[in-house]
PDB file of C-alpha atoms in Angstrom:
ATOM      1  CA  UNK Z 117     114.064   4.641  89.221  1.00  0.00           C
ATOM      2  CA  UNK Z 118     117.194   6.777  88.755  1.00  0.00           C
ATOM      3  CA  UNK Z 119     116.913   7.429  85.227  1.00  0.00           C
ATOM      4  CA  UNK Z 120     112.925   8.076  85.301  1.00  0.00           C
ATOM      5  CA  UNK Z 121     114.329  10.596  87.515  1.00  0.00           C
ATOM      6  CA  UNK Z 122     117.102  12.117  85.322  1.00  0.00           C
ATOM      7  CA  UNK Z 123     114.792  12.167  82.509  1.00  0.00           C
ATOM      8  CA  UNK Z 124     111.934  13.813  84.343  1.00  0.00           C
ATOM      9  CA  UNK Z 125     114.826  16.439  85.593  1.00  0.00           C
ATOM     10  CA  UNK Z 126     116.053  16.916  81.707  1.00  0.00           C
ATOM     11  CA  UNK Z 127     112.710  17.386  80.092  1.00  0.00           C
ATOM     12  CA  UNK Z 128     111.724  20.362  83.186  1.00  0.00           C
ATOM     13  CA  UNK Z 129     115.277  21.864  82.253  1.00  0.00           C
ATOM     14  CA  UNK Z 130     114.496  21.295  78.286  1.00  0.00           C
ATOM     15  CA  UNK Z 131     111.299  23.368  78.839  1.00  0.00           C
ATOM     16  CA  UNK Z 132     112.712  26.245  80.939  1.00  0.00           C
ATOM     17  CA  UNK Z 133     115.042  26.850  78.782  1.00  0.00           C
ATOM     18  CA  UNK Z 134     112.664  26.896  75.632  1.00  0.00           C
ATOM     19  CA  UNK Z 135     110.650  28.961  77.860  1.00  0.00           C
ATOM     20  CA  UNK Z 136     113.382  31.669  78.660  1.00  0.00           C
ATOM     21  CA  UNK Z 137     114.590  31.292  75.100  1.00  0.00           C
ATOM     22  CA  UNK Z 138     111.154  32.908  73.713  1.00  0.00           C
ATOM     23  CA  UNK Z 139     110.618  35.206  76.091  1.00  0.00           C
ATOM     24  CA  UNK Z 140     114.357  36.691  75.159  1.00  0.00           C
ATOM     25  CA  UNK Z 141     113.070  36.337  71.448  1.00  0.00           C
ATOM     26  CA  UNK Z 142     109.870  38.173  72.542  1.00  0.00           C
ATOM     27  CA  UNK Z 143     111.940  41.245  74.113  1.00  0.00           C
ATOM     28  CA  UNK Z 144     114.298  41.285  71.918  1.00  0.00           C
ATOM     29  CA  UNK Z 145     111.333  41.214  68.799  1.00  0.00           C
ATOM     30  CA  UNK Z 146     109.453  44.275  70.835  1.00  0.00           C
ATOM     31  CA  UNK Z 147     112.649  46.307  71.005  1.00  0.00           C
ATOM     32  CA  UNK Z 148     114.032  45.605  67.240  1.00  0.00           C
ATOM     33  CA  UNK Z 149     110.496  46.537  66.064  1.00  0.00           C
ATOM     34  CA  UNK Z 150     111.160  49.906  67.609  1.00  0.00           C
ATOM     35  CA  UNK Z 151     114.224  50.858  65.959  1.00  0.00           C
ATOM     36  CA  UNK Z 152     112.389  51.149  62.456  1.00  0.00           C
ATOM     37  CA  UNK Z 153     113.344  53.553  60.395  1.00  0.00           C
ATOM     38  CA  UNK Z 154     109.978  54.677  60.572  1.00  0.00           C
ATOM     39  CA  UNK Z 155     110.016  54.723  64.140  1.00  0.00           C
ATOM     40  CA  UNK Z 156     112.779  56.920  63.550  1.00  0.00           C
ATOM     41  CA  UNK Z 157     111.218  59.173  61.377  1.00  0.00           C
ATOM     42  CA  UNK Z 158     108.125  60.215  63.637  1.00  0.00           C
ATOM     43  CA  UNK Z 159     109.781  60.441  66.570  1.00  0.00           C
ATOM     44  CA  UNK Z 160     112.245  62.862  64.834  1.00  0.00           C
ATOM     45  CA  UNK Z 161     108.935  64.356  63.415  1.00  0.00           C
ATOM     46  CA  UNK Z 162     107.720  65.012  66.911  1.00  0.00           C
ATOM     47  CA  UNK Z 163     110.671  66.390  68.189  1.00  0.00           C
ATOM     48  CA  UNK Z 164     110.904  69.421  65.490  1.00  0.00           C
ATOM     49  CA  UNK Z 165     106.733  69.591  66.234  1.00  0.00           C
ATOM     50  CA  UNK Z 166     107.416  70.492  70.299  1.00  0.00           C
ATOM     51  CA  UNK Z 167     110.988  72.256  69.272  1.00  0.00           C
ATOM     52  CA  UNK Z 168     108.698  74.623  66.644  1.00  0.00           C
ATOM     53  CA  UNK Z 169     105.635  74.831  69.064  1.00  0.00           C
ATOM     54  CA  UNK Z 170     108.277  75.830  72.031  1.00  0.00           C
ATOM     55  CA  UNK Z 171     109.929  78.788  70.244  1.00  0.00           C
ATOM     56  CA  UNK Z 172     106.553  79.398  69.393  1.00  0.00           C
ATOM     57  CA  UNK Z 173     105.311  79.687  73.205  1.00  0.00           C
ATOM     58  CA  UNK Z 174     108.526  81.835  74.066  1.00  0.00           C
ATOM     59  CA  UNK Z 175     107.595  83.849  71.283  1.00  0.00           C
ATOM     60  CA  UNK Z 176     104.102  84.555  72.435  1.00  0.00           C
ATOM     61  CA  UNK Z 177     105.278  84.946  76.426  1.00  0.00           C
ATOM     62  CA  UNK Z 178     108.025  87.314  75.361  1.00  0.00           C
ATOM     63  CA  UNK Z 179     104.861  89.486  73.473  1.00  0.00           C
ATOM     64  CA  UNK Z 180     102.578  89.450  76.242  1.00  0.00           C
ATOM     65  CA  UNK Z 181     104.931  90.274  78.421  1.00  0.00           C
ATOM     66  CA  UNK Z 182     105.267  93.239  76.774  1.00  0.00           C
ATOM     67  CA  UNK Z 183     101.989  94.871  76.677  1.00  0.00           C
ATOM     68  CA  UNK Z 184     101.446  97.487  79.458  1.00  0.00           C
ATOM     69  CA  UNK Z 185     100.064  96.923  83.226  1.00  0.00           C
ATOM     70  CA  UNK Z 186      97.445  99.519  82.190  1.00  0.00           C
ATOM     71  CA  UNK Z 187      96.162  97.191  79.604  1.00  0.00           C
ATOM     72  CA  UNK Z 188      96.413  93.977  80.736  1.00  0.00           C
ATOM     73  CA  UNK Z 189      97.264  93.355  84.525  1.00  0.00           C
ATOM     74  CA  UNK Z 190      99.789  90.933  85.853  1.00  0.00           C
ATOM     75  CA  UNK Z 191      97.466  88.189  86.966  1.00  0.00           C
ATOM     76  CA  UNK Z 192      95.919  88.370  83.807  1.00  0.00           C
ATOM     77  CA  UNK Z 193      98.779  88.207  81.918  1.00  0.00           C
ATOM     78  CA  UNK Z 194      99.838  84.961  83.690  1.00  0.00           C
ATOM     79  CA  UNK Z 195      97.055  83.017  83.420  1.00  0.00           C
ATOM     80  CA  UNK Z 196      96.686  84.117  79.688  1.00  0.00           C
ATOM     81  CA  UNK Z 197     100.325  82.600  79.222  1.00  0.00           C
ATOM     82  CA  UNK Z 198      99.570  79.503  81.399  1.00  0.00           C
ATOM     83  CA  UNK Z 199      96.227  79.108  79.123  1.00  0.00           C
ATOM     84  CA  UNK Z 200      98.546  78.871  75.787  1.00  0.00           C
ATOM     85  CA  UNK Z 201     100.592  76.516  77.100  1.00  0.00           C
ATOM     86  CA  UNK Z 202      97.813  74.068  77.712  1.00  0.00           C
ATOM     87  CA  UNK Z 203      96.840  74.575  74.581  1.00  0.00           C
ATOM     88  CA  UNK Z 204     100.326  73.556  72.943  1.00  0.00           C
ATOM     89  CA  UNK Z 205     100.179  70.783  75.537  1.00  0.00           C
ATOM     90  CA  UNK Z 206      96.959  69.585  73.586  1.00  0.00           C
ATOM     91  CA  UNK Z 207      98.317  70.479  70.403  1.00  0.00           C
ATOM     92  CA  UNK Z 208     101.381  68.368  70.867  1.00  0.00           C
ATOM     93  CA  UNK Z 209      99.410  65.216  72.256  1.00  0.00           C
ATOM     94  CA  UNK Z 210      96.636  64.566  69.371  1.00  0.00           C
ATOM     95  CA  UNK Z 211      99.943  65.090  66.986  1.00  0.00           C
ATOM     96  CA  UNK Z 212     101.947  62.595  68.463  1.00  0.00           C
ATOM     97  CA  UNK Z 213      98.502  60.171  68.938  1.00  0.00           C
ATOM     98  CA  UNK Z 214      97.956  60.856  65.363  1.00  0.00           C
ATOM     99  CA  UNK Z 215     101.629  59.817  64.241  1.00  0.00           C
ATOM    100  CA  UNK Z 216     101.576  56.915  65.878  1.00  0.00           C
ATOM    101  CA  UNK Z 217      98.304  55.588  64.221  1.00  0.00           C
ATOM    102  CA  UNK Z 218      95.670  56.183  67.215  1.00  0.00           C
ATOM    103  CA  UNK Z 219      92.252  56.515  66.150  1.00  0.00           C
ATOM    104  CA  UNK Z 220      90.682  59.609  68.008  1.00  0.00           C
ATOM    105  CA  UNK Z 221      87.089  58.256  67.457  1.00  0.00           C
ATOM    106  CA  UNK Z 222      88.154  55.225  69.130  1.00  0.00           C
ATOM    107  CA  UNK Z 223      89.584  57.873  71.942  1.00  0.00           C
ATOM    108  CA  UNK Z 224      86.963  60.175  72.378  1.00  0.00           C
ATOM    109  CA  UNK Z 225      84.386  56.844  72.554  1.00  0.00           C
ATOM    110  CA  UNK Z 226      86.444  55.198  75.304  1.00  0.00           C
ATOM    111  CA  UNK Z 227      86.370  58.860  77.300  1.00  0.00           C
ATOM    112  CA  UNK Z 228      83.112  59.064  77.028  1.00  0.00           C
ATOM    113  CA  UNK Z 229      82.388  55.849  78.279  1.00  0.00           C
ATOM    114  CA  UNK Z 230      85.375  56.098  81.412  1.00  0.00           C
ATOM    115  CA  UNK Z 231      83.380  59.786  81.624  1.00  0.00           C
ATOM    116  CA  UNK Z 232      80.924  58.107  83.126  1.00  0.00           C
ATOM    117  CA  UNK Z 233      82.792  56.594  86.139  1.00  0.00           C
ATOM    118  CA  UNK Z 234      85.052  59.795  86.412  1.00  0.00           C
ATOM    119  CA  UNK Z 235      81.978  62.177  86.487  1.00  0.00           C
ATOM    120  CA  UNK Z 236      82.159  62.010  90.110  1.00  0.00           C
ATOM    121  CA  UNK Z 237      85.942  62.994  90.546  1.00  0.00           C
ATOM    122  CA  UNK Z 238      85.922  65.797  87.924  1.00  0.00           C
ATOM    123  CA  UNK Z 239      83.025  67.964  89.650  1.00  0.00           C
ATOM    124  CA  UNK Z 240      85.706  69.411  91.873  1.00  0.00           C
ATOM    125  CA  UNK Z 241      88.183  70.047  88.681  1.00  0.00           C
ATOM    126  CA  UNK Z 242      85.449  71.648  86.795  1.00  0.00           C
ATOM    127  CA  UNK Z 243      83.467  73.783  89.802  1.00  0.00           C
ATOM    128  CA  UNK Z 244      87.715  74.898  90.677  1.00  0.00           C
ATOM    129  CA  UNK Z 245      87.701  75.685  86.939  1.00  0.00           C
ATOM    130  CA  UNK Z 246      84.615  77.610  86.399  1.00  0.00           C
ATOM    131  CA  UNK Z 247      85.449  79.336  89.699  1.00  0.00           C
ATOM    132  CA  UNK Z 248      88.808  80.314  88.531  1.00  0.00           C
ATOM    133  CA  UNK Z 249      86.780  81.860  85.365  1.00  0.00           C
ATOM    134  CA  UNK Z 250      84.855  84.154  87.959  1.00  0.00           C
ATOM    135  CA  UNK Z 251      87.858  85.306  89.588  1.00  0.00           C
ATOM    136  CA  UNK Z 252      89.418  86.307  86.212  1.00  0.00           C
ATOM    137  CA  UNK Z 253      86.230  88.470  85.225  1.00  0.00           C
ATOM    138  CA  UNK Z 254      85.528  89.755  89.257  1.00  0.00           C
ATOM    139  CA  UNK Z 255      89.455  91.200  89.034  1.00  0.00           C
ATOM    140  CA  UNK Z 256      89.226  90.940  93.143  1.00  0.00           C
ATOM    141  CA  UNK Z 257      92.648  89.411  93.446  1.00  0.00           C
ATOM    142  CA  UNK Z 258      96.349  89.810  91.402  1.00  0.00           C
ATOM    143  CA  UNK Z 259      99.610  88.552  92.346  1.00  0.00           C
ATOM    144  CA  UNK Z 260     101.079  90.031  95.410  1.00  0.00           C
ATOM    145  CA  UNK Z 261      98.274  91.032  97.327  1.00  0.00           C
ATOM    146  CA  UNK Z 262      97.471  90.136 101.133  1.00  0.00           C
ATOM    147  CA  UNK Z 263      94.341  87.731 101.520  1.00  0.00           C
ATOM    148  CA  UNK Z 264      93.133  86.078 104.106  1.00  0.00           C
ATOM    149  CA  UNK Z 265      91.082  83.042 103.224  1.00  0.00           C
ATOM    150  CA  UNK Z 266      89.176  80.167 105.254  1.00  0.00           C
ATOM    151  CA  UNK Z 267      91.699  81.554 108.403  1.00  0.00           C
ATOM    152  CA  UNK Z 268      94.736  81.309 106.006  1.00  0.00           C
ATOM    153  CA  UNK Z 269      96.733  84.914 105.417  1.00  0.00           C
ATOM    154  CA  UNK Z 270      99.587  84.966 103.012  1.00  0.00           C
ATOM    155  CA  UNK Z 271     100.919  87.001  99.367  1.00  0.00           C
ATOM    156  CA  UNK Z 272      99.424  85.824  96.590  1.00  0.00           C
ATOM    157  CA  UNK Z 273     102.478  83.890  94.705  1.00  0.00           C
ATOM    158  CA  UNK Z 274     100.287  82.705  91.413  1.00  0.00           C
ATOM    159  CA  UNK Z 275      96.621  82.482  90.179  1.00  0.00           C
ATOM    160  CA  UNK Z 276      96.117  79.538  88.227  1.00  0.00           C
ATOM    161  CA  UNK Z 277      93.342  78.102  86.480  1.00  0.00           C
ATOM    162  CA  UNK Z 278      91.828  75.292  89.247  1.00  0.00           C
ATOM    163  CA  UNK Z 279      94.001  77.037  92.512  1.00  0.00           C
ATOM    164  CA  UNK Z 280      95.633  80.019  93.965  1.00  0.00           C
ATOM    165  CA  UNK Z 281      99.172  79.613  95.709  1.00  0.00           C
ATOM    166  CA  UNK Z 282      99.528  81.637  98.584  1.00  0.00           C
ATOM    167  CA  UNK Z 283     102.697  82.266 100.233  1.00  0.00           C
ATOM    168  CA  UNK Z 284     102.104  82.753 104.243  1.00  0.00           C
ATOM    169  CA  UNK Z 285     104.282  85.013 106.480  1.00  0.00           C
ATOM    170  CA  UNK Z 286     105.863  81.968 107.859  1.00  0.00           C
ATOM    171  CA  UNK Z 287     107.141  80.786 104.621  1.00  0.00           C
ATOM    172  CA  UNK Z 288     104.603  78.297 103.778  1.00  0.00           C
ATOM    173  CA  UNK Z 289     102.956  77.572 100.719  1.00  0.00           C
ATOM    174  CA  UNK Z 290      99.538  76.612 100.377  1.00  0.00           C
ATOM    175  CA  UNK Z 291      97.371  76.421  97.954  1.00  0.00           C
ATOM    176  CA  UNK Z 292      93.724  77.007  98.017  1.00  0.00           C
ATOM    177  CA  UNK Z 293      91.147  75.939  95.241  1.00  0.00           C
ATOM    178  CA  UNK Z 294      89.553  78.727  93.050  1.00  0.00           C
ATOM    179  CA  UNK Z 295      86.269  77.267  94.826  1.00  0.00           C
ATOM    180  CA  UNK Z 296      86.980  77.668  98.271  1.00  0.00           C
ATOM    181  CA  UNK Z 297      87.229  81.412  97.298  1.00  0.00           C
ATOM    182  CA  UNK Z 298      84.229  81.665  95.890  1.00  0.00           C
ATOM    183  CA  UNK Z 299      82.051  79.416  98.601  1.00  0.00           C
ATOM    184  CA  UNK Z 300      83.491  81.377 101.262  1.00  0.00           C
ATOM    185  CA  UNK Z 301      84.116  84.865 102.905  1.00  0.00           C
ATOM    186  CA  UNK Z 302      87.318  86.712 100.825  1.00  0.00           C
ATOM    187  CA  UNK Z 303      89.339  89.085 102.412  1.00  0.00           C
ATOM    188  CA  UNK Z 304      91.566  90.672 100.058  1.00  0.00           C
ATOM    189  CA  UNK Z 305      93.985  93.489 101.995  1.00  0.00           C
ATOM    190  CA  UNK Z 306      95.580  94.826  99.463  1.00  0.00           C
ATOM    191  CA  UNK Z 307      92.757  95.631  97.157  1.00  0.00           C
ATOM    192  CA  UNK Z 308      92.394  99.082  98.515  1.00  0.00           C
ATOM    193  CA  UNK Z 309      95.489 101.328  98.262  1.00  0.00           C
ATOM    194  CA  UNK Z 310      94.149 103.239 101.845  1.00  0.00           C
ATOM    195  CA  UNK Z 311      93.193 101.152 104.712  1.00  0.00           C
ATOM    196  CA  UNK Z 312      91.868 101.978 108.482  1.00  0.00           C
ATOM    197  CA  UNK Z 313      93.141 100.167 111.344  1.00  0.00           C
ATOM    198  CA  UNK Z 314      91.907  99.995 115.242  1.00  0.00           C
ATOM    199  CA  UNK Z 315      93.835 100.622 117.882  1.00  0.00           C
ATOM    200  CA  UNK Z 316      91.890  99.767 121.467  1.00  0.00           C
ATOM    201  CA  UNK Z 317      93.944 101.395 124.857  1.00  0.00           C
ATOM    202  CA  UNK Z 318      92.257 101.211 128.152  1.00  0.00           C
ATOM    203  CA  UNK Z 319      92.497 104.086 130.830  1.00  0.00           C
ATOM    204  CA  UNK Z 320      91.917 103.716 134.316  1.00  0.00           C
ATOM    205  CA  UNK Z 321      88.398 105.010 136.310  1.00  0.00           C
ATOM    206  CA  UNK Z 322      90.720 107.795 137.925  1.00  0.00           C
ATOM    207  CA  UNK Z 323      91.508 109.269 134.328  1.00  0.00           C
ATOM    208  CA  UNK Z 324      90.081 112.361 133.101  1.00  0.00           C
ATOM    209  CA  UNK Z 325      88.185 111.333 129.904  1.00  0.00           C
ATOM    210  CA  UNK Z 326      88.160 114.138 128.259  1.00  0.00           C
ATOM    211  CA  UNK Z 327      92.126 114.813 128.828  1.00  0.00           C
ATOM    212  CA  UNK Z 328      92.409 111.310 127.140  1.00  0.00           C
ATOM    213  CA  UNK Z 329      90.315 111.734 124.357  1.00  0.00           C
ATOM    214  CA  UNK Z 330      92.612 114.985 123.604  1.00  0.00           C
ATOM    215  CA  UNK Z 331      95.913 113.237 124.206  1.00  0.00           C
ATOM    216  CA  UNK Z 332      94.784 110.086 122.121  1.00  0.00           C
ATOM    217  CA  UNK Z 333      93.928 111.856 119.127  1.00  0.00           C
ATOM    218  CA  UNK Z 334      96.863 114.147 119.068  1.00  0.00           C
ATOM    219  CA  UNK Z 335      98.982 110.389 117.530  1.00  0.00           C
ATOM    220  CA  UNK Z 336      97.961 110.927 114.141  1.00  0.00           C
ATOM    221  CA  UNK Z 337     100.298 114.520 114.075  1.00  0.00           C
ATOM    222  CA  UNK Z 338     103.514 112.679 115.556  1.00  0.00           C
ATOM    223  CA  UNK Z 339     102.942 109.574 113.314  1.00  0.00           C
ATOM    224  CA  UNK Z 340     104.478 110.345 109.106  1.00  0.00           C
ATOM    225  CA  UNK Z 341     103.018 107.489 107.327  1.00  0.00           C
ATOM    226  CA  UNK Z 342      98.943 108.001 108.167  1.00  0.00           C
ATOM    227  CA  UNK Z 343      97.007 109.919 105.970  1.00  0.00           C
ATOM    228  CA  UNK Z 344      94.936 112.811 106.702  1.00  0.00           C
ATOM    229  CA  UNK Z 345      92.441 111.970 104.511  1.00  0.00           C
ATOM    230  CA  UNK Z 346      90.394 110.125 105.449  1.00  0.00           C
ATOM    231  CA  UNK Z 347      90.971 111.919 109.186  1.00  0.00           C
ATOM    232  CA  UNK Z 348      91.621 109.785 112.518  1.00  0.00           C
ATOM    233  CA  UNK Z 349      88.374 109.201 114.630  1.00  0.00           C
ATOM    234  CA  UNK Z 350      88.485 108.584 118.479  1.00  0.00           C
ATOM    235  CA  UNK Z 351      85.765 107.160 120.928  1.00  0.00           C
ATOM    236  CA  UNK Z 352      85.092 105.481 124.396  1.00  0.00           C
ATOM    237  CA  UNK Z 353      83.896 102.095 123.293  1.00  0.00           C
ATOM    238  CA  UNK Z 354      83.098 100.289 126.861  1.00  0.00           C
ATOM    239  CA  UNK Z 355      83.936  99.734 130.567  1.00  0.00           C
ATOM    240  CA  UNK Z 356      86.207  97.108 131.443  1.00  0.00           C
ATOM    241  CA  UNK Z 357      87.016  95.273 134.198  1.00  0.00           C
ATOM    242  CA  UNK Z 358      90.004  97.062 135.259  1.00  0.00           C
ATOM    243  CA  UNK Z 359      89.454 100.319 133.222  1.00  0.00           C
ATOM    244  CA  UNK Z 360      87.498 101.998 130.210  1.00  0.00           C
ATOM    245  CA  UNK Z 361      88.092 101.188 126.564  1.00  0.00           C
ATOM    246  CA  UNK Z 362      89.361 103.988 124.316  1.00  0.00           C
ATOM    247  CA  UNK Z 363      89.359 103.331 120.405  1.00  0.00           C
ATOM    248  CA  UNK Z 364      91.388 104.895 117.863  1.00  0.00           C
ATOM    249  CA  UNK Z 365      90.667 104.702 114.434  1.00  0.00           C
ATOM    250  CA  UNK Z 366      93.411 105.724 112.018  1.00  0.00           C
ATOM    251  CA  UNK Z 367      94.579 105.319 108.187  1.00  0.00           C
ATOM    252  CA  UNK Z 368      97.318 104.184 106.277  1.00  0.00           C
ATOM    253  CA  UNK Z 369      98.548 103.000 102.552  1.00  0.00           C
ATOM    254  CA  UNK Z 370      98.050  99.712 102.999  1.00  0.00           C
ATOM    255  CA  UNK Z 371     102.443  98.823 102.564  1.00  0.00           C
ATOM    256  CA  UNK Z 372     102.787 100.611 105.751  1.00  0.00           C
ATOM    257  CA  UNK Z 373     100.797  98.146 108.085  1.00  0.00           C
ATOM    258  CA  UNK Z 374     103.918  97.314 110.753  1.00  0.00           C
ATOM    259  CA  UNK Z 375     105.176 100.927 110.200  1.00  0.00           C
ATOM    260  CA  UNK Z 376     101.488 102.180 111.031  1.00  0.00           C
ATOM    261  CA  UNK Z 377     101.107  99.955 113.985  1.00  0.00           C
ATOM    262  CA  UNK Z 378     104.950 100.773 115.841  1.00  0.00           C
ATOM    263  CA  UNK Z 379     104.208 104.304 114.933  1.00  0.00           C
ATOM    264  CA  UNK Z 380     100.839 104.568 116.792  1.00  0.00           C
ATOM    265  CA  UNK Z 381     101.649 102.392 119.896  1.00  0.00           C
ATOM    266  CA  UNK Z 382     104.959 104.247 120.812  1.00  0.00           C
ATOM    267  CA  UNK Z 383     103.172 107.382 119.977  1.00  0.00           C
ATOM    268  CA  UNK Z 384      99.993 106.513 122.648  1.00  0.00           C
ATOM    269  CA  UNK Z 385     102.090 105.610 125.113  1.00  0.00           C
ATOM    270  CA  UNK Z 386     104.505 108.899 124.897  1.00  0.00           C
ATOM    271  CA  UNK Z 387     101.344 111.254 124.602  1.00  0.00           C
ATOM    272  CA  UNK Z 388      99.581 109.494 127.795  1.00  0.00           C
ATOM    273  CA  UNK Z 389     102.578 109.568 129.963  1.00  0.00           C
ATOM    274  CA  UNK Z 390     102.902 113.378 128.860  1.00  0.00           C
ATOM    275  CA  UNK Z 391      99.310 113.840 129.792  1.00  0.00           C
ATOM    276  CA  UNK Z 392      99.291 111.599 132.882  1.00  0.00           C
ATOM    277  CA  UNK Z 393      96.741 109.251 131.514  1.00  0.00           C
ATOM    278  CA  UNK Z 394      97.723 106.013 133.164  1.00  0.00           C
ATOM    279  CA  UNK Z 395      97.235 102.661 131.682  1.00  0.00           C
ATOM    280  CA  UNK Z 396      95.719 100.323 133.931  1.00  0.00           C
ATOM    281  CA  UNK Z 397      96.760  96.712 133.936  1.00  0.00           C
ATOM    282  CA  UNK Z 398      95.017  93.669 136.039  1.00  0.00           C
ATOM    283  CA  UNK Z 399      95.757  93.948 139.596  1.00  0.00           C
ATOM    284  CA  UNK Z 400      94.844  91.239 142.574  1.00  0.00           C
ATOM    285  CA  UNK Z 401      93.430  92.857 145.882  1.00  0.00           C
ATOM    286  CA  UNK Z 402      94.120  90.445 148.607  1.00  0.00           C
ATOM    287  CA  UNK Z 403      92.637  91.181 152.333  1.00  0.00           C
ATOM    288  CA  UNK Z 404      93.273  89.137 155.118  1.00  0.00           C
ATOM    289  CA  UNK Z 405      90.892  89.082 157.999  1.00  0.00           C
ATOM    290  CA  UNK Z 406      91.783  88.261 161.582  1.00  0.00           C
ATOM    291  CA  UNK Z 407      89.818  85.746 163.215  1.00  0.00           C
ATOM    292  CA  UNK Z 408      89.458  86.446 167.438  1.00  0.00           C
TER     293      UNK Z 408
END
C-alpha cells in the first residue's frame, strides 16, 4: 500500500515538474523570439520615425506660434497645434502596425464590425466633436475669457477638440463638453471689451426722491474706471417692504469688474450720507397691549 503510494506521489511530482519545465521553455521561447535582430531593427526604425516626426511637431508649433494674434487668434492657434499632433499620433500608429506585419484590411474590417457595438458610446465623442467644430467657426469663446456655463463660472484655461477646461475662481478645474455649450444658454463675459452692471440701493418712504435720484447719479463722476460712453442711467424700479428700490446702471471695461463694483458702493454710500438719503434696513415693531 506504501509504495502504490510513493509511486502515485512520484509520477504527480514527475508531471509538475514537466509541466513547469515547458512553461519556463514557453517564456523563455516568447522572450528569445523578441530579441531578433529584426526585432531590433524595427523597433530602432520606429524610434528615428517618432524622433523625426517630433522635431517635426516642434518645428511646426514653434511656426505657428509665430504668426500674429491679428491673423490667427490664440484659441485658434491651439487647437490648430493640438490637431497636428493627432495627426502624427495617427501617423506614428499605422507605421508601427505596418512594421510589425498588421494587415490594415484585416483592421479596418474588425472596426467596422466592433463599430457596430460602439455606435452607441461614440455619439457623445462625435456630437462633442462636431460641436467643438462650431465653436471654432462661431469664434464666441478664446482662452482667458469669463463664461458662465450650465451655473459653472470660471477662465477659460484650454479649448480642445471634444471639451473646454475651465478654471473656476475657487481654483477648480472642470471641464465641460463642446456639447453642453452648444445645447445650452452661453454666457461669455469677456466677449465684449465694455460691459454694464446694476447696482440696486433702497431708500426709505421719508426720502426725497428726487434728491436721491440726483445724489445717485452723481457716482459715475467720483468713480475713474467707468466709462462715459455709454453714460450711467438711474431709475426707481419698485416699492419694497421696508423702502423703495433705486437702480443704477453703469459701465465698465470688462477687467475692472471688482474695481467697478468697490468703486460704486463706497461712492453711494458717501454721496447719500452727504445728501441725507438714508438707507433703510428691516426693522421689527413690537407693541405690547395691556390687558385690564
Amino acid at each position: 500500500m506504501e509504495e502504490a503510494n510513493e509511486t502515485i506521489q512520484g509520477a504527480a511530482s514527475h508531471a509538475a515538474n514537466e509541466t513547469i519545465l515547458k512553461l519556463t521553455g514557453d517564456v523563455c521561447n516568447f522572450f528569445t523570439s523578441l530579441f531578433t535582430w529584426d526585432t531590433i531593427f524595427r523597433i530602432a526604425g520606429t524610434l528615428l520615425i517618432v524622433i523625426a516626426l517630433s522635431f517635426i511637431y516642434a518645428m511646426i508649433k514653434k511656426f505657428i506660434k509665430k504668426i500674429p494674434a491679428n491673423r490667427l487668434s490664440t484659441h485658434h492657434s491651439l487647437l490648430l497645434i493640438k490637431l497636428i499632433k493627432y495627426i502624427l499620433y495617427l501617423i506614428v500608429l499605422m507605421y508601427v502596425l505596418r512594421l510589425f506585419g498588421l494587415k490594415l484590411s484585416a483592421i479596418w474590417g474588425a472596426a467596422g464590425i466592433a463599430g457596430v457595438a460602439l455606435g452607441f458610446a461614440a455619439q457623445t465623442s462625435v456630437s462633442n466633436l462636431i460641436s467643438g467644430i462650431f465653436l471654432l467657426t462661431e469664434k464666441t469663446l478664446k482662452v482667458g475669457d469669463i463664461v458662465v456655463v450650465g451655473g459653472t463660472t470660471g477662465t477659460v484655461d484650454s479649448i480642445n477638440l471634444l471639451s473646454i477646461m475651465i478654471h473656476t475662481f475657487d481654483n477648480q478645474m472642470v471641464r465641460i463638453p463642446n456639447s453642453s455649450i452648444i445645447d445650452s444658454n452661453f454666457q461669455n463675459n469677456s466677449f465684449f471689451p465694455v460691459r454694464r452692471f446694476l447696482f440696486n440701493v433702497s431708500i426709505s418712504y421719508s426720502s426725497d426722491m428726487n434728491k436721491a435720484l440726483e445724489a445717485i447719479l452723481k457716482v459715475p463722476d467720483s468713480c475713474p474706471c467707468l466709462v462715459k460712453n455709454p453714460e450711467a442711467k438711474a431709475w426707481f424700479d419698485g416699492f419694497l417692504d421696508s423702502g423703495i428700490l433705486l437702480t443704477l446702471a453703469v459701465w465698465f471695461k470688462t477687467d475692472d469688474l471688482i474695481t467697478a463694483k468697490n468703486q460704486v458702493y463706497i461712492a453711494i454710500k458717501k454721496e447719500f450720507d452727504a445728501a441725507g438719503i438714508e438707507i433703510p434696513f428691516n426693522q421689527l415693531d413690537v407693541s405690547i397691549k395691556k390687558e385690564n
